[in-house]
């Protein structure tokens, strides 16, 4: 059937005045995973039927024209549609995710139509040729990623979030560590990912996406993702819980006949390169004795979709697995020579442990969906997603394998949707439930063995002293209603989410012993200088939190030149900031009698919670406005601008840690005397008014028994750390503004955008300890201090006093340049190019993620700096081309300035118990123009089987030119008064290869 998609024009407006309610936390939030098709039928009378047919599922939806001959059909899944009107040749239109597409029927082809012939292939179900249009009349800064790009571009793991890097202003963590997406000059915590409208946001811990805080795994089976888009800025009012970027993906659906895919990808040890500085003769392996451990990775999976009852009930399912054994970062003990010879690791210990060890990773991902077409007006979807993974990790450097963790994730998501449409309205009702577990259990039993001092370890042996468990369970109820008329698409909705959140920490429940490194031989035959142990049972901090969200949004196409997107959302939650917490009386009394706070002018009542003096915030109103102007009304040159406010929420870890530290974690650090190599008790008494400090004990060999140690620590009556929220803790938010223009140059769509973002209320726990004078230290506020002098310790406690601060701010300015020619079925080549030139600054002199500002008493102690970890510029280019003999060749090139990094200085005479000056903002930049470079390549060959199936074999190379991409940290590259700005480690992957095959039927 001939297609006249040359007439199809993209209208974009901001779809809807939506009024949806999305819980403000990270519960499953539903967002725009559907699209809208609208247009004009020339000569049509009012009430003329416009029939669209989804060429994948066979679903038929009818719309009607108004008196002007215009039609609007909202709430359709991304796919290829046949658009039919009696008496007119049908059109085939490709509708991407989250866009408003215009298809005019019965008019001469619009010279301005943008796009290229494309094929919409959902799980191999249907192949049809249509035109894939690009949205240009919008103030949103959006990037669509197609199925062609997902299947064709090289990537070293099957994580669809990798392709978010194609969007301007977005960076994705390179390599194979925990994969995170960062944008807007602020933390990855501030993004949100929606799959079929269900939010995958991490409510409890960091990383933005549930399960990605400390996992190298994939958040969802890539095989099940049909396509997705990345909104970098000015996204619509129905999106919530995001202050920087939003990723919206839609999954595949079973078609009218059964089709499926089988795939496998393999990287044996011989295909995986050795990190540059670990190669023989290089900095970490001068003598060549360090051998890379075994490496082997297999990724495999399958999907299948089709009808149970054709055109009535369809099914789709996908499975993906990863089995990987990789070498750890090398254990390198004794690599530094301390000015204090007692702090050097004995060669015998270094020889016993140094080397690389295997780290096992296993992941299983399952997704299934049932789709029922109950009538032309009613569609019901029921889907489930399940993630299971374990990863032996967290060792290398100064930590030996027994000191690692077994990182575990278990995620269950269920979603039921019912869509009912009338002549001029659409109702979308959803019920969703998710359960997320993330944990880092220890790999064995026994105590932690530390060579060095608390906070200054040179070797970590034995079992790790810390483990954590995060849980979030959420029920979400949501209903959206869309009304559409001549030029407006208005959407309104409400959402209520019921959340159960919990976090537990076991910090030194197994005990830790600190030994002088130079004299250590074994745990049994050496005597510790100090020990630390928790003296209370481990229990989780929990919270019940109800989240309510409303939004209303209007996408108004004023005329062929002007499109206005106006929206307003409001979010509210009952327990975002530990509102029900009651500060224990002993802590409250200690704070009220803490003389250093009186000297410093700190009001203890600001940090003492009664369970009723922390009020939920109800003013989270977020107006959003965008306007675009099409100069000639032909979609060739468009100017646009937009502004809006975007609230996120505090993570539960920030509030839950207050409960954990106050009630379920009391770690006491003990010092010993009169034992071998220990100071005498008499000398300590002489320096302490004739008495031993409460946490100093005469050595007894029985203290090597953890239970005996715990009893001794409990008997001291000394508490541990105290962490406190400010009762006026505020929700984080950002104000965004952008303007720019888009211009079509032949088949290439280009754009230039200026972006400005101001982020407010960035949260950190800062040091609350003060000297009797009220000062943090006698030499100012710019110091790292973990062990405070006795005069600065909260009476009755032995650890840190940390207090919450919302004083963090960030400012982001950037210019985005983009150019794209999509690669689609029927074309010979395509490319994308994105250049981001940016400046990100903040008054928070710490790395982007983390809870603790351990380098000072206030976040602005170091003034404004560049944001650590954010680059000056970043270029990402991709290309896909058809080669000879039915081959396809693709490339991805990523180049950047490299990230800014901080500075640590170890002066000769630090004040009190401080050990270093530490500005962890962006103080320095890499000393080369290109600080990061990587080119990945992939070639595939397709064999068409005589029975109609397709077999593809492929080969990929990653970091093809073996670029040396150094890591840059304050502790390494930024260490010292005149730092080297270099360190002997790399990020990303060394040059590596992969083979794979894919069978479609």
PDB file of N, CA, C and O in Angstrom, residues 386-409:
ATOM      1  N   UNK A 386      10.453  -8.225  36.886  1.00  0.00           N
ATOM      2  CA  UNK A 386      11.149  -8.842  38.014  1.00  0.00           C
ATOM      3  C   UNK A 386      12.654  -8.785  37.754  1.00  0.00           C
ATOM      4  O   UNK A 386      13.111  -9.172  36.677  1.00  0.00           O
ATOM      5  N   UNK A 387      13.377  -8.322  38.753  1.00  0.00           N
ATOM      6  CA  UNK A 387      14.844  -8.194  38.649  1.00  0.00           C
ATOM      7  C   UNK A 387      15.487  -8.921  39.811  1.00  0.00           C
ATOM      8  O   UNK A 387      15.120  -8.718  40.964  1.00  0.00           O
ATOM      9  N   UNK A 388      16.455  -9.770  39.499  1.00  0.00           N
ATOM     10  CA  UNK A 388      17.209 -10.498  40.515  1.00  0.00           C
ATOM     11  C   UNK A 388      18.688 -10.401  40.157  1.00  0.00           C
ATOM     12  O   UNK A 388      19.084 -10.712  39.027  1.00  0.00           O
ATOM     13  N   UNK A 389      19.513  -9.997  41.137  1.00  0.00           N
ATOM     14  CA  UNK A 389      20.946  -9.935  40.835  1.00  0.00           C
ATOM     15  C   UNK A 389      21.771 -10.042  42.102  1.00  0.00           C
ATOM     16  O   UNK A 389      21.307  -9.724  43.209  1.00  0.00           O
ATOM     17  N   UNK A 390      22.999 -10.510  41.911  1.00  0.00           N
ATOM     18  CA  UNK A 390      23.979 -10.548  42.996  1.00  0.00           C
ATOM     19  C   UNK A 390      25.343 -10.255  42.390  1.00  0.00           C
ATOM     20  O   UNK A 390      25.626 -10.619  41.241  1.00  0.00           O
ATOM     21  N   UNK A 391      26.189  -9.598  43.186  1.00  0.00           N
ATOM     22  CA  UNK A 391      27.477  -9.153  42.670  1.00  0.00           C
ATOM     23  C   UNK A 391      28.480  -9.140  43.812  1.00  0.00           C
ATOM     24  O   UNK A 391      28.313  -8.404  44.785  1.00  0.00           O
ATOM     25  N   UNK A 392      29.514  -9.963  43.697  1.00  0.00           N
ATOM     26  CA  UNK A 392      30.610  -9.946  44.663  1.00  0.00           C
ATOM     27  C   UNK A 392      31.515  -8.777  44.301  1.00  0.00           C
ATOM     28  O   UNK A 392      32.107  -8.745  43.224  1.00  0.00           O
ATOM     29  N   UNK A 393      31.628  -7.789  45.185  1.00  0.00           N
ATOM     30  CA  UNK A 393      32.316  -6.553  44.822  1.00  0.00           C
ATOM     31  C   UNK A 393      32.853  -5.869  46.073  1.00  0.00           C
ATOM     32  O   UNK A 393      32.917  -6.450  47.152  1.00  0.00           O
ATOM     33  N   UNK A 394      33.247  -4.611  45.884  1.00  0.00           N
ATOM     34  CA  UNK A 394      33.706  -3.737  46.971  1.00  0.00           C
ATOM     35  C   UNK A 394      35.035  -4.174  47.562  1.00  0.00           C
ATOM     36  O   UNK A 394      35.245  -4.076  48.779  1.00  0.00           O
ATOM     37  N   UNK A 395      35.956  -4.659  46.731  1.00  0.00           N
ATOM     38  CA  UNK A 395      37.310  -4.867  47.220  1.00  0.00           C
ATOM     39  C   UNK A 395      38.287  -4.511  46.106  1.00  0.00           C
ATOM     40  O   UNK A 395      37.938  -4.379  44.948  1.00  0.00           O
ATOM     41  N   UNK A 396      39.542  -4.336  46.515  1.00  0.00           N
ATOM     42  CA  UNK A 396      40.576  -3.802  45.636  1.00  0.00           C
ATOM     43  C   UNK A 396      41.220  -2.616  46.311  1.00  0.00           C
ATOM     44  O   UNK A 396      40.696  -2.059  47.288  1.00  0.00           O
ATOM     45  N   UNK A 397      42.382  -2.203  45.845  1.00  0.00           N
ATOM     46  CA  UNK A 397      43.088  -1.108  46.498  1.00  0.00           C
ATOM     47  C   UNK A 397      43.643  -1.568  47.831  1.00  0.00           C
ATOM     48  O   UNK A 397      44.499  -2.444  47.889  1.00  0.00           O
ATOM     49  N   UNK A 398      43.127  -1.025  48.952  1.00  0.00           N
ATOM     50  CA  UNK A 398      43.609  -1.434  50.277  1.00  0.00           C
ATOM     51  C   UNK A 398      42.682  -2.459  50.924  1.00  0.00           C
ATOM     52  O   UNK A 398      42.900  -2.862  52.059  1.00  0.00           O
ATOM     53  N   UNK A 399      41.641  -2.906  50.186  1.00  0.00           N
ATOM     54  CA  UNK A 399      40.681  -3.879  50.730  1.00  0.00           C
ATOM     55  C   UNK A 399      40.889  -5.233  50.073  1.00  0.00           C
ATOM     56  O   UNK A 399      40.895  -5.341  48.840  1.00  0.00           O
ATOM     57  N   UNK A 400      40.992  -6.274  50.888  1.00  0.00           N
ATOM     58  CA  UNK A 400      41.193  -7.624  50.378  1.00  0.00           C
ATOM     59  C   UNK A 400      39.825  -8.257  50.106  1.00  0.00           C
ATOM     60  O   UNK A 400      38.795  -7.738  50.547  1.00  0.00           O
ATOM     61  N   UNK A 401      39.766  -9.381  49.363  1.00  0.00           N
ATOM     62  CA  UNK A 401      38.464  -9.955  48.986  1.00  0.00           C
ATOM     63  C   UNK A 401      37.532 -10.255  50.145  1.00  0.00           C
ATOM     64  O   UNK A 401      36.315 -10.077  50.025  1.00  0.00           O
ATOM     65  N   UNK A 402      38.055 -10.712  51.277  1.00  0.00           N
ATOM     66  CA  UNK A 402      37.172 -11.021  52.408  1.00  0.00           C
ATOM     67  C   UNK A 402      36.482  -9.781  52.950  1.00  0.00           C
ATOM     68  O   UNK A 402      35.486  -9.873  53.669  1.00  0.00           O
ATOM     69  N   UNK A 403      36.993  -8.612  52.581  1.00  0.00           N
ATOM     70  CA  UNK A 403      36.437  -7.347  53.042  1.00  0.00           C
ATOM     71  C   UNK A 403      35.349  -6.816  52.097  1.00  0.00           C
ATOM     72  O   UNK A 403      34.833  -5.717  52.288  1.00  0.00           O
ATOM     73  N   UNK A 404      34.972  -7.609  51.105  1.00  0.00           N
ATOM     74  CA  UNK A 404      34.004  -7.158  50.117  1.00  0.00           C
ATOM     75  C   UNK A 404      32.567  -7.310  50.577  1.00  0.00           C
ATOM     76  O   UNK A 404      32.272  -7.643  51.728  1.00  0.00           O
ATOM     77  N   UNK A 405      31.651  -7.042  49.648  1.00  0.00           N
ATOM     78  CA  UNK A 405      30.216  -7.200  49.878  1.00  0.00           C
ATOM     79  C   UNK A 405      29.618  -8.060  48.773  1.00  0.00           C
ATOM     80  O   UNK A 405      30.151  -8.131  47.661  1.00  0.00           O
ATOM     81  N   UNK A 406      28.497  -8.658  49.073  1.00  0.00           N
ATOM     82  CA  UNK A 406      27.674  -9.307  48.065  1.00  0.00           C
ATOM     83  C   UNK A 406      26.504  -8.361  47.790  1.00  0.00           C
ATOM     84  O   UNK A 406      25.543  -8.311  48.561  1.00  0.00           O
ATOM     85  N   UNK A 407      26.595  -7.596  46.720  1.00  0.00           N
ATOM     86  CA  UNK A 407      25.562  -6.616  46.399  1.00  0.00           C
ATOM     87  C   UNK A 407      24.356  -7.342  45.806  1.00  0.00           C
ATOM     88  O   UNK A 407      24.486  -8.105  44.854  1.00  0.00           O
ATOM     89  N   UNK A 408      23.182  -7.091  46.361  1.00  0.00           N
ATOM     90  CA  UNK A 408      21.981  -7.818  45.940  1.00  0.00           C
ATOM     91  C   UNK A 408      20.846  -6.849  45.616  1.00  0.00           C
ATOM     92  O   UNK A 408      20.679  -5.817  46.279  1.00  0.00           O
ATOM     93  N   UNK A 409      20.073  -7.206  44.600  1.00  0.00           N
ATOM     94  CA  UNK A 409      18.877  -6.440  44.238  1.00  0.00           C
ATOM     95  C   UNK A 409      17.737  -7.407  43.939  1.00  0.00           C
ATOM     96  O   UNK A 409      17.944  -8.451  43.314  1.00  0.00           O
TER      97      UNK A 409
END
